[in-house]
Amino acid sequence: MIAKVINVTKVYGSGQARTEALKGVSLDINEGDYIGIMGASGSGKTTLLSIIGCLIKPSDGEVYFDKRRVRDISDIELSRLRGREIGFVFQFTDLLGNLTVLENVLVPVLFHDGQIAEKKKYAVQLLEKLGLGYTLNTRVRALSGGERQRVAIARSLINRPRILLADEPTGDLDDAASERIMALFSSVSAAGTTIVFVTHNKAFVKYASNVYEMGDGRIQRILK
Amino acid sequence: MNQLQKVRWLARRNFIRGSFSNYAAMILVAINALAFFGYYLHRFLPNPLYTNERAAALQAAEFILLVCIAMNFLSLIVIFWLITRGRYHEMGLLRGIGARRIFIFSLLFVETQMTVFCGMVLAALLGLGLAKMGFEALQPFFGDMAADGAFVKALLAFLAAFASAEIIAMLALLYPALKICRIEPHSALHNRE
Ligand SMILES: Nc1ncnc2c1ncn2[C@@H]1O[C@H](COP(=O)(O)OP(=O)(O)OP(=O)(O)O)[C@@H](O)[C@H]1O
Ligand SMILES: [Mg+2]
């Protein structure tokens, strides 16, 4: 068991602006799982993923990461988890505008024990697998949306996380580039990394071992 | 690579390719250093010929320097506040991918050190230029530079100015930096707007 979500709710805002994003979600994620999450816009997919990734705390319910209750873990320790054990691909891709493609991929190494120089080779490998070998030293400001997204994916994998959480990793991409990413994910999964990804594309369901459909803040159906 | 080297790895890149506001901060630090230098030099090395005669005028000049320093301090706070506020998203992202609060704080601290260093270099250049151009005009304010021990006193004034400008810059950074390093990682989740 790598993560466990038990009857979790999440409420944003209060009064008029109150939104119940999650209304009681339970989910077990085991080591090596390859989970796909689908569902309409606003159904709470990003919220669920960020709760699993220790980015936000639930309003109610319990989350366990690695058998530890997340609410008992200190901020320092949570940062450690986010840097080392968890790889996160944000829905709205975010890169550091002052850095080049390669440097962006290397940033998480700052939060791990390794040396930047030692990780360069692996970073280049990841970028090449994602079809970005031609643009290693460009400042990221100049990149297209799809290129940025692939840089973010390489960044999420650089520290070899135990669990990869990807929020619509293929959102901005054409079919060929999307297939490339799913192929990379499959090889990462085959190497033992747990993956949870959100997608709107039914075609990618075939890669996952479990697929859940969310709706209205709940897991509505198990598609696979 | 230890933790400080890692902070510097990122700080250097942010600094070199960084924003326009950095230059504004740099200039303010430079002006501050110059004002402090003038103030200390006058304190350590007053012109004996004029001190009594124009005491009131000199006191006014000193006062103006202090006001200038205070205003610069406030401007620096505003600039650092603007700089850090414009970087909320970036810092939230760093927190989201594993940065501890202390990392964010150190990053801002080190970047500001770089700004201060460049500001000092700028101040030294400006100071030399000023001294060359307007030494006569400034003479009533300072004592005889050729006198015994004057060089040591001028050097002391220079070091004191350096240290004071540094302290002012760090004080100005303190509040904005403390505020932004408390940022929660979820700010990385939302679209940049
Ligand atoms: N920070 C926030 N403050 C207020 N409301 C929020 C916040 N984040 C999400 N919400 C609301 O919570 C609900 C679920 O949002 P969430 O982002 O989890 O949906 P989603 O399934 O990821 O949607 P999409 O497919 O469009 O990305 C939405 O109604 C959204 O408006
Ligand atoms: Mg979403």
Short mmCIF file of C-alpha atoms and ligand atoms in Angstrom, two decimals:
data_model
loop_
_atom_site.label_atom_id
_atom_site.label_comp_id
_atom_site.label_asym_id
_atom_site.label_seq_id
_atom_site.Cartn_x
_atom_site.Cartn_y
_atom_site.Cartn_z
CA MET A 1 0.00 0.00 0.00
CA ILE A 2 1.51 3.33 -0.99
CA ALA A 3 -1.46 5.61 -0.42
CA LYS A 4 -4.91 5.22 1.03
CA VAL A 5 -7.75 7.69 0.87
CA ILE A 6 -10.63 7.04 3.23
CA ASN A 7 -13.95 8.80 2.86
CA VAL A 8 -12.34 12.10 2.00
CA THR A 9 -14.27 15.33 1.48
CA LYS A 10 -12.97 18.67 0.35
CA VAL A 11 -14.80 21.96 0.66
CA TYR A 12 -13.44 25.12 -0.89
CA GLY A 13 -14.50 28.56 0.27
CA SER A 14 -17.48 29.34 2.45
CA GLY A 15 -20.88 31.00 2.27
CA GLN A 16 -21.93 31.79 -1.29
CA ALA A 17 -18.60 30.68 -2.69
CA ARG A 18 -18.72 27.30 -0.96
CA THR A 19 -17.92 24.40 -3.28
CA GLU A 20 -17.93 20.78 -2.29
CA ALA A 21 -15.29 19.41 -4.61
CA LEU A 22 -15.13 15.96 -3.04
CA LYS A 23 -18.08 14.36 -1.26
CA GLY A 24 -16.60 11.22 0.19
CA VAL A 25 -14.00 9.42 -1.87
CA SER A 26 -12.20 6.26 -0.86
CA LEU A 27 -9.38 4.79 -2.87
CA ASP A 28 -6.55 2.35 -2.26
CA ILE A 29 -3.38 2.73 -4.23
CA ASN A 30 -1.00 -0.19 -4.10
CA GLU A 31 2.63 -0.32 -5.04
CA GLY A 32 2.88 -0.78 -8.80
CA ASP A 33 -0.72 0.22 -9.61
CA TYR A 34 -1.41 2.01 -12.86
CA ILE A 35 -4.59 3.94 -12.30
CA GLY A 36 -6.52 6.11 -14.71
CA ILE A 37 -9.09 8.65 -13.55
CA MET A 38 -11.71 10.02 -15.89
CA GLY A 39 -14.69 12.27 -15.37
CA ALA A 40 -16.40 15.48 -16.33
CA SER A 41 -14.86 18.87 -15.76
CA GLY A 42 -15.34 19.98 -12.18
CA SER A 43 -15.89 16.47 -10.87
CA GLY A 44 -12.96 16.76 -8.47
CA LYS A 45 -10.17 14.93 -10.28
CA THR A 46 -7.49 17.56 -9.65
CA THR A 47 -8.61 17.90 -6.06
CA LEU A 48 -8.33 14.17 -5.46
CA LEU A 49 -4.92 13.98 -7.10
CA SER A 50 -3.58 16.87 -5.04
CA ILE A 51 -4.82 15.29 -1.85
CA ILE A 52 -3.02 12.06 -2.72
CA GLY A 53 0.06 14.10 -3.60
CA CYS A 54 0.06 15.89 -0.22
CA LEU A 55 -0.43 19.27 -1.88
CA ILE A 56 -3.66 20.04 -0.07
CA LYS A 57 -5.31 18.67 3.05
CA PRO A 58 -8.79 17.19 2.98
CA SER A 59 -11.61 18.87 4.90
CA ASP A 60 -12.62 15.56 6.38
CA GLY A 61 -11.61 11.92 6.13
CA GLU A 62 -8.18 10.39 6.30
CA VAL A 63 -5.27 10.12 3.94
CA TYR A 64 -2.39 7.76 4.47
CA PHE A 65 0.86 7.96 2.60
CA ASP A 66 3.13 5.02 3.09
CA LYS A 67 1.09 3.89 6.13
CA ARG A 68 1.54 7.28 7.79
CA ARG A 69 -1.36 9.58 8.48
CA VAL A 70 -0.72 12.63 6.32
CA ARG A 71 -2.24 15.02 8.85
CA ASP A 72 0.41 13.92 11.38
CA ILE A 73 3.31 14.58 9.05
CA SER A 74 5.22 17.84 9.57
CA ASP A 75 5.61 20.42 6.84
CA ILE A 76 9.30 19.64 6.48
CA GLU A 77 8.61 15.96 6.10
CA LEU A 78 5.82 16.64 3.59
CA SER A 79 8.21 18.71 1.48
CA ARG A 80 10.57 15.77 1.58
CA LEU A 81 7.85 13.43 0.38
CA ARG A 82 6.86 15.79 -2.42
CA GLY A 83 10.46 16.11 -3.51
CA ARG A 84 11.52 12.49 -3.33
CA GLU A 85 8.66 10.05 -3.30
CA ILE A 86 6.06 11.87 -5.36
CA GLY A 87 6.28 13.13 -8.91
CA PHE A 88 3.53 15.56 -9.82
CA VAL A 89 2.52 16.79 -13.26
CA PHE A 90 0.30 19.81 -12.77
CA GLN A 91 -2.74 20.33 -14.95
CA PHE A 92 -1.67 23.86 -15.75
CA THR A 93 1.92 23.25 -16.59
CA ASP A 94 4.31 25.34 -14.69
CA LEU A 95 7.93 25.77 -15.45
CA LEU A 96 10.47 28.24 -14.12
CA GLY A 97 10.69 30.90 -16.80
CA ASN A 98 14.25 31.90 -16.02
CA LEU A 99 15.63 28.45 -16.63
CA THR A 100 16.32 26.41 -19.72
CA VAL A 101 14.57 23.16 -20.57
CA LEU A 102 17.33 21.02 -19.09
CA GLU A 103 17.64 23.18 -15.98
CA ASN A 104 13.91 22.98 -15.36
CA VAL A 105 14.05 19.21 -15.43
CA LEU A 106 16.92 19.30 -12.93
CA VAL A 107 15.23 21.56 -10.36
CA PRO A 108 13.80 18.72 -8.22
CA VAL A 109 17.36 17.45 -7.72
CA LEU A 110 17.81 20.52 -5.51
CA PHE A 111 15.39 18.88 -3.09
CA HIS A 112 17.09 15.50 -3.11
CA ASP A 113 20.52 14.25 -2.07
CA GLY A 114 21.95 13.87 -5.56
CA GLN A 115 24.16 16.25 -7.46
CA ILE A 116 22.91 18.26 -10.41
CA ALA A 117 25.81 17.15 -12.55
CA GLU A 118 25.16 13.45 -11.91
CA LYS A 119 21.55 13.73 -12.97
CA LYS A 120 22.17 15.53 -16.24
CA LYS A 121 22.52 12.36 -18.25
CA TYR A 122 19.25 10.98 -16.97
CA ALA A 123 17.52 14.31 -17.61
CA VAL A 124 18.71 14.32 -21.21
CA GLN A 125 17.57 10.71 -21.58
CA LEU A 126 14.09 11.56 -20.33
CA LEU A 127 13.84 14.57 -22.61
CA GLU A 128 14.97 12.52 -25.59
CA LYS A 129 12.40 9.84 -24.84
CA LEU A 130 9.79 12.59 -24.85
CA GLY A 131 11.03 13.89 -28.19
CA LEU A 132 12.62 17.05 -26.81
CA GLY A 133 16.26 16.20 -27.44
CA TYR A 134 16.53 19.07 -29.90
CA THR A 135 15.79 21.86 -27.45
CA LEU A 136 17.73 21.18 -24.26
CA ASN A 137 19.20 24.64 -23.80
CA THR A 138 16.31 26.86 -24.84
CA ARG A 139 14.72 29.10 -22.26
CA VAL A 140 11.29 27.64 -21.56
CA ARG A 141 9.50 30.91 -22.28
CA ALA A 142 9.97 30.18 -25.97
CA LEU A 143 8.34 26.75 -25.91
CA SER A 144 4.94 25.69 -27.19
CA GLY A 145 2.28 24.38 -24.82
CA GLY A 146 2.90 20.76 -25.73
CA GLU A 147 6.64 21.12 -25.33
CA ARG A 148 6.21 22.72 -21.92
CA GLN A 149 4.03 19.86 -20.83
CA ARG A 150 6.65 17.32 -21.80
CA VAL A 151 9.31 19.25 -19.89
CA ALA A 152 7.05 19.10 -16.83
CA ILE A 153 6.70 15.34 -17.27
CA ALA A 154 10.46 14.88 -17.44
CA ARG A 155 10.78 17.01 -14.32
CA SER A 156 8.30 14.86 -12.44
CA LEU A 157 10.35 11.75 -13.17
CA ILE A 158 13.88 13.03 -12.55
CA ASN A 159 14.05 11.93 -8.90
CA ARG A 160 12.64 8.50 -9.78
CA PRO A 161 9.57 8.96 -7.57
CA ARG A 162 7.74 5.99 -6.11
CA ILE A 163 4.44 7.41 -7.25
CA LEU A 164 3.74 9.56 -10.27
CA LEU A 165 0.60 11.71 -10.22
CA ALA A 166 -0.15 13.20 -13.61
CA ASP A 167 -3.05 15.59 -14.11
CA GLU A 168 -3.99 15.46 -17.78
CA PRO A 169 -0.44 14.89 -18.98
CA THR A 170 -1.63 14.67 -22.58
CA GLY A 171 -3.96 17.66 -22.45
CA ASP A 172 -2.14 19.89 -24.90
CA LEU A 173 -0.72 17.22 -27.14
CA ASP A 174 -1.47 15.68 -30.51
CA ASP A 175 -2.02 11.92 -30.80
CA ALA A 176 1.56 11.04 -31.69
CA ALA A 177 3.06 12.98 -28.78
CA SER A 178 0.39 11.61 -26.44
CA GLU A 179 1.19 8.04 -27.44
CA ARG A 180 4.83 8.77 -26.76
CA ILE A 181 4.04 9.92 -23.25
CA MET A 182 1.82 6.95 -22.55
CA ALA A 183 4.61 4.68 -23.80
CA LEU A 184 7.04 6.36 -21.40
CA PHE A 185 4.52 5.97 -18.58
CA SER A 186 4.14 2.30 -19.41
CA SER A 187 7.89 1.75 -19.20
CA VAL A 188 8.04 3.71 -15.94
CA SER A 189 5.17 1.59 -14.63
CA ALA A 190 6.87 -1.61 -15.76
CA ALA A 191 9.92 -0.51 -13.78
CA GLY A 192 7.76 -0.52 -10.65
CA THR A 193 6.60 3.08 -10.29
CA THR A 194 3.02 3.57 -9.21
CA ILE A 195 1.10 5.86 -11.55
CA VAL A 196 -2.16 7.72 -11.20
CA PHE A 197 -3.15 9.83 -14.17
CA VAL A 198 -6.15 11.90 -15.14
CA THR A 199 -7.31 11.91 -18.72
CA HIS A 200 -10.27 12.86 -20.86
CA ASN A 201 -9.17 10.58 -23.65
CA LYS A 202 -10.87 7.18 -23.63
CA ALA A 203 -8.13 5.78 -25.85
CA PHE A 204 -5.64 5.87 -22.97
CA VAL A 205 -7.78 3.71 -20.73
CA LYS A 206 -6.20 0.66 -22.29
CA TYR A 207 -2.84 1.41 -20.66
CA ALA A 208 -4.13 1.50 -17.11
CA SER A 209 -4.74 -1.49 -14.87
CA ASN A 210 -7.60 0.23 -13.04
CA VAL A 211 -9.82 3.01 -14.28
CA TYR A 212 -12.24 5.05 -12.19
CA GLU A 213 -14.82 7.50 -13.37
CA MET A 214 -15.51 10.48 -11.16
CA GLY A 215 -18.66 12.57 -11.14
CA ASP A 216 -19.99 15.15 -8.74
CA GLY A 217 -17.21 14.74 -6.20
CA ARG A 218 -17.46 10.97 -5.99
CA ILE A 219 -16.08 7.93 -7.69
CA GLN A 220 -19.14 6.93 -9.71
CA ARG A 221 -18.01 3.88 -11.54
CA ILE A 222 -15.12 1.51 -11.81
CA LEU A 223 -14.58 1.22 -15.54
CA LYS A 224 -11.88 -1.39 -15.31
CA MET B 1 26.76 20.11 -3.59
CA ASN B 2 25.58 21.22 -0.18
CA GLN B 3 22.29 22.98 0.49
CA LEU B 4 23.75 26.46 0.06
CA GLN B 5 25.34 25.56 -3.24
CA LYS B 6 21.98 24.26 -4.42
CA VAL B 7 20.27 27.49 -3.43
CA ARG B 8 22.96 29.42 -5.25
CA TRP B 9 22.58 27.29 -8.36
CA LEU B 10 19.02 28.53 -8.69
CA ALA B 11 19.60 32.04 -7.34
CA ARG B 12 22.33 32.75 -9.86
CA ARG B 13 20.11 31.83 -12.78
CA ASN B 14 17.18 33.82 -11.43
CA PHE B 15 19.41 36.78 -10.79
CA ILE B 16 21.14 36.89 -14.15
CA ARG B 17 18.00 36.34 -16.18
CA GLY B 18 15.76 38.03 -13.68
CA SER B 19 13.33 40.85 -13.74
CA PHE B 20 13.63 44.56 -14.23
CA SER B 21 12.74 45.27 -10.61
CA ASN B 22 16.09 43.81 -9.63
CA TYR B 23 17.77 46.77 -11.27
CA ALA B 24 15.57 49.20 -9.42
CA ALA B 25 16.52 47.52 -6.15
CA MET B 26 20.15 47.63 -7.18
CA ILE B 27 20.02 51.36 -7.81
CA LEU B 28 18.27 52.01 -4.51
CA VAL B 29 20.93 50.03 -2.68
CA ALA B 30 23.62 52.02 -4.47
CA ILE B 31 22.06 55.36 -3.54
CA ASN B 32 21.70 54.13 0.00
CA ALA B 33 25.32 53.12 0.22
CA LEU B 34 26.40 56.51 -1.11
CA ALA B 35 24.19 58.38 1.32
CA PHE B 36 25.56 56.33 4.20
CA PHE B 37 29.08 56.93 2.98
CA GLY B 38 28.53 60.67 2.92
CA TYR B 39 27.00 60.53 6.37
CA TYR B 40 29.76 58.48 7.96
CA LEU B 41 32.51 60.39 6.23
CA HIS B 42 31.16 63.60 7.59
CA ARG B 43 30.88 62.06 11.05
CA PHE B 44 34.35 60.55 11.07
CA LEU B 45 36.10 63.30 9.19
CA PRO B 46 34.39 66.67 9.55
CA ASN B 47 35.98 69.74 8.04
CA PRO B 48 37.37 71.65 11.04
CA LEU B 49 37.26 74.95 9.17
CA TYR B 50 33.58 74.86 8.52
CA THR B 51 32.07 72.81 11.31
CA ASN B 52 31.40 75.72 13.60
CA GLU B 53 30.73 78.32 10.99
CA ARG B 54 28.12 76.44 9.10
CA ALA B 55 26.97 74.07 11.76
CA ALA B 56 23.31 74.57 10.95
CA ALA B 57 23.76 74.03 7.22
CA LEU B 58 25.81 70.92 7.81
CA GLN B 59 23.29 69.55 10.24
CA ALA B 60 20.61 70.10 7.65
CA ALA B 61 22.70 68.24 5.10
CA GLU B 62 23.15 65.34 7.49
CA PHE B 63 19.45 65.31 8.15
CA ILE B 64 18.72 65.20 4.44
CA LEU B 65 21.00 62.19 4.09
CA LEU B 66 19.15 60.40 6.86
CA VAL B 67 15.79 61.20 5.32
CA CYS B 68 17.11 59.91 2.01
CA ILE B 69 18.18 56.67 3.68
CA ALA B 70 14.82 56.25 5.38
CA MET B 71 12.95 56.84 2.14
CA ASN B 72 15.18 54.38 0.38
CA PHE B 73 14.46 51.84 3.06
CA LEU B 74 10.73 52.24 2.51
CA SER B 75 11.15 52.06 -1.26
CA LEU B 76 13.20 48.90 -0.89
CA ILE B 77 10.47 47.29 1.19
CA VAL B 78 7.95 48.19 -1.50
CA ILE B 79 10.18 46.87 -4.27
CA PHE B 80 10.97 43.62 -2.50
CA TRP B 81 7.32 43.24 -1.70
CA LEU B 82 6.42 43.72 -5.37
CA ILE B 83 9.16 41.37 -6.50
CA THR B 84 8.09 38.61 -4.14
CA ARG B 85 4.41 39.13 -4.82
CA GLY B 86 5.03 38.71 -8.52
CA ARG B 87 6.69 35.41 -7.71
CA TYR B 88 3.97 33.78 -5.62
CA HIS B 89 3.21 31.29 -8.29
CA GLU B 90 6.83 30.38 -8.84
CA MET B 91 7.40 29.85 -5.13
CA GLY B 92 4.19 27.82 -4.83
CA LEU B 93 5.45 25.65 -7.64
CA LEU B 94 8.79 25.15 -5.91
CA ARG B 95 6.95 24.17 -2.73
CA GLY B 96 4.81 21.80 -4.78
CA ILE B 97 7.80 19.92 -6.12
CA GLY B 98 9.55 19.61 -2.80
CA ALA B 99 11.08 22.91 -1.63
CA ARG B 100 11.03 23.52 2.09
CA ARG B 101 10.18 26.96 3.46
CA ILE B 102 13.77 27.52 4.42
CA PHE B 103 14.77 26.92 0.81
CA ILE B 104 12.43 29.65 -0.44
CA PHE B 105 13.69 32.02 2.22
CA SER B 106 17.33 31.28 1.46
CA LEU B 107 16.70 31.65 -2.24
CA LEU B 108 15.33 35.17 -1.80
CA PHE B 109 18.08 35.97 0.66
CA VAL B 110 20.85 34.86 -1.68
CA GLU B 111 19.30 36.59 -4.69
CA THR B 112 19.11 39.80 -2.68
CA GLN B 113 22.73 39.39 -1.65
CA MET B 114 23.60 39.38 -5.33
CA THR B 115 21.53 42.51 -5.86
CA VAL B 116 23.23 44.19 -2.93
CA PHE B 117 26.66 43.23 -4.18
CA CYS B 118 25.97 44.75 -7.60
CA GLY B 119 24.48 47.81 -5.92
CA MET B 120 27.71 48.25 -3.96
CA VAL B 121 29.82 48.02 -7.09
CA LEU B 122 27.55 50.57 -8.69
CA ALA B 123 27.87 52.80 -5.61
CA ALA B 124 31.65 52.58 -5.71
CA LEU B 125 31.69 53.58 -9.37
CA LEU B 126 29.22 56.41 -8.82
CA GLY B 127 31.16 57.51 -5.74
CA LEU B 128 34.42 57.69 -7.63
CA GLY B 129 32.72 59.63 -10.40
CA LEU B 130 31.16 62.05 -7.93
CA ALA B 131 34.43 62.54 -6.11
CA LYS B 132 36.23 63.31 -9.33
CA MET B 133 33.60 65.72 -10.57
CA GLY B 134 32.45 67.55 -7.50
CA PHE B 135 35.12 67.35 -4.90
CA GLU B 136 35.44 71.10 -4.58
CA ALA B 137 31.75 71.51 -4.05
CA LEU B 138 31.71 68.78 -1.42
CA GLN B 139 34.77 70.08 0.38
CA PRO B 140 32.89 72.08 3.05
CA PHE B 141 31.28 68.85 4.07
CA PHE B 142 34.43 66.80 4.62
CA GLY B 143 37.80 67.35 6.18
CA ASP B 144 41.19 67.33 4.54
CA MET B 145 41.67 64.03 2.77
CA ALA B 146 45.43 64.43 2.79
CA ALA B 147 45.66 64.80 6.57
CA ASP B 148 47.17 62.12 8.82
CA GLY B 149 44.84 59.21 9.42
CA ALA B 150 42.25 60.56 7.00
CA PHE B 151 42.61 57.59 4.70
CA VAL B 152 41.90 55.11 7.49
CA LYS B 153 38.87 57.12 8.54
CA ALA B 154 37.59 57.26 4.98
CA LEU B 155 38.07 53.51 4.71
CA LEU B 156 36.16 53.03 7.94
CA ALA B 157 33.38 55.22 6.63
CA PHE B 158 33.32 53.13 3.46
CA LEU B 159 33.06 49.85 5.37
CA ALA B 160 30.44 51.26 7.70
CA ALA B 161 28.42 52.45 4.70
CA PHE B 162 28.71 49.02 3.10
CA ALA B 163 27.53 47.29 6.26
CA SER B 164 24.67 49.74 6.84
CA ALA B 165 23.36 49.50 3.30
CA GLU B 166 23.53 45.71 3.57
CA ILE B 167 21.62 45.70 6.85
CA ILE B 168 18.98 48.04 5.47
CA ALA B 169 18.48 45.83 2.42
CA MET B 170 18.17 42.71 4.53
CA LEU B 171 15.69 44.37 6.89
CA ALA B 172 13.65 45.48 3.91
CA LEU B 173 13.62 41.92 2.59
CA LEU B 174 12.69 40.31 5.87
CA TYR B 175 8.95 40.84 5.89
CA PRO B 176 8.27 40.06 2.22
CA ALA B 177 10.48 36.97 2.40
CA LEU B 178 8.89 35.66 5.58
CA LYS B 179 5.49 36.19 4.08
CA ILE B 180 6.17 34.41 0.82
CA CYS B 181 7.96 31.45 2.32
CA ARG B 182 4.78 30.61 4.20
CA ILE B 183 3.08 29.94 0.89
CA GLU B 184 1.28 26.62 0.58
CA PRO B 185 2.15 24.34 -2.31
CA HIS B 186 -1.40 24.27 -3.65
CA SER B 187 -0.92 27.67 -5.26
CA ALA B 188 0.81 25.74 -8.00
CA LEU B 189 -2.44 24.04 -8.89
CA HIS B 190 -4.22 26.98 -10.35
CA ASN B 191 -3.75 28.62 -13.64
CA ARG B 192 -1.43 31.60 -13.67
CA GLU B 193 -3.64 34.67 -13.61
N1 LIG C 1 -8.97 26.62 -4.95
C1 LIG C 1 -10.29 26.47 -5.18
N2 LIG C 1 -11.16 27.34 -4.66
C2 LIG C 1 -12.46 27.23 -4.88
N3 LIG C 1 -13.02 26.26 -5.62
C3 LIG C 1 -12.21 25.35 -6.18
C4 LIG C 1 -10.80 25.42 -6.01
N4 LIG C 1 -10.25 24.37 -6.67
C5 LIG C 1 -11.28 23.70 -7.23
N5 LIG C 1 -12.46 24.28 -6.95
C6 LIG C 1 -13.78 23.78 -7.37
O1 LIG C 1 -13.88 22.42 -7.01
C7 LIG C 1 -14.52 21.67 -8.02
C8 LIG C 1 -13.63 20.52 -8.46
O2 LIG C 1 -12.46 21.07 -9.06
P1 LIG C 1 -11.33 20.18 -9.70
O3 LIG C 1 -10.29 21.09 -10.17
O4 LIG C 1 -10.93 19.11 -8.75
O5 LIG C 1 -12.08 19.52 -10.95
P2 LIG C 1 -11.51 18.65 -12.15
O6 LIG C 1 -12.24 17.37 -12.15
O7 LIG C 1 -10.03 18.59 -12.06
O8 LIG C 1 -11.94 19.49 -13.42
P3 LIG C 1 -11.19 19.69 -14.83
O9 LIG C 1 -11.39 18.45 -15.62
O10 LIG C 1 -11.87 20.86 -15.43
O11 LIG C 1 -9.76 19.96 -14.52
C9 LIG C 1 -14.86 22.65 -9.12
O12 LIG C 1 -16.20 23.01 -8.99
C10 LIG C 1 -13.96 23.83 -8.85
O13 LIG C 1 -14.58 25.02 -9.25
MG MG C 2 -8.50 19.28 -13.16
#
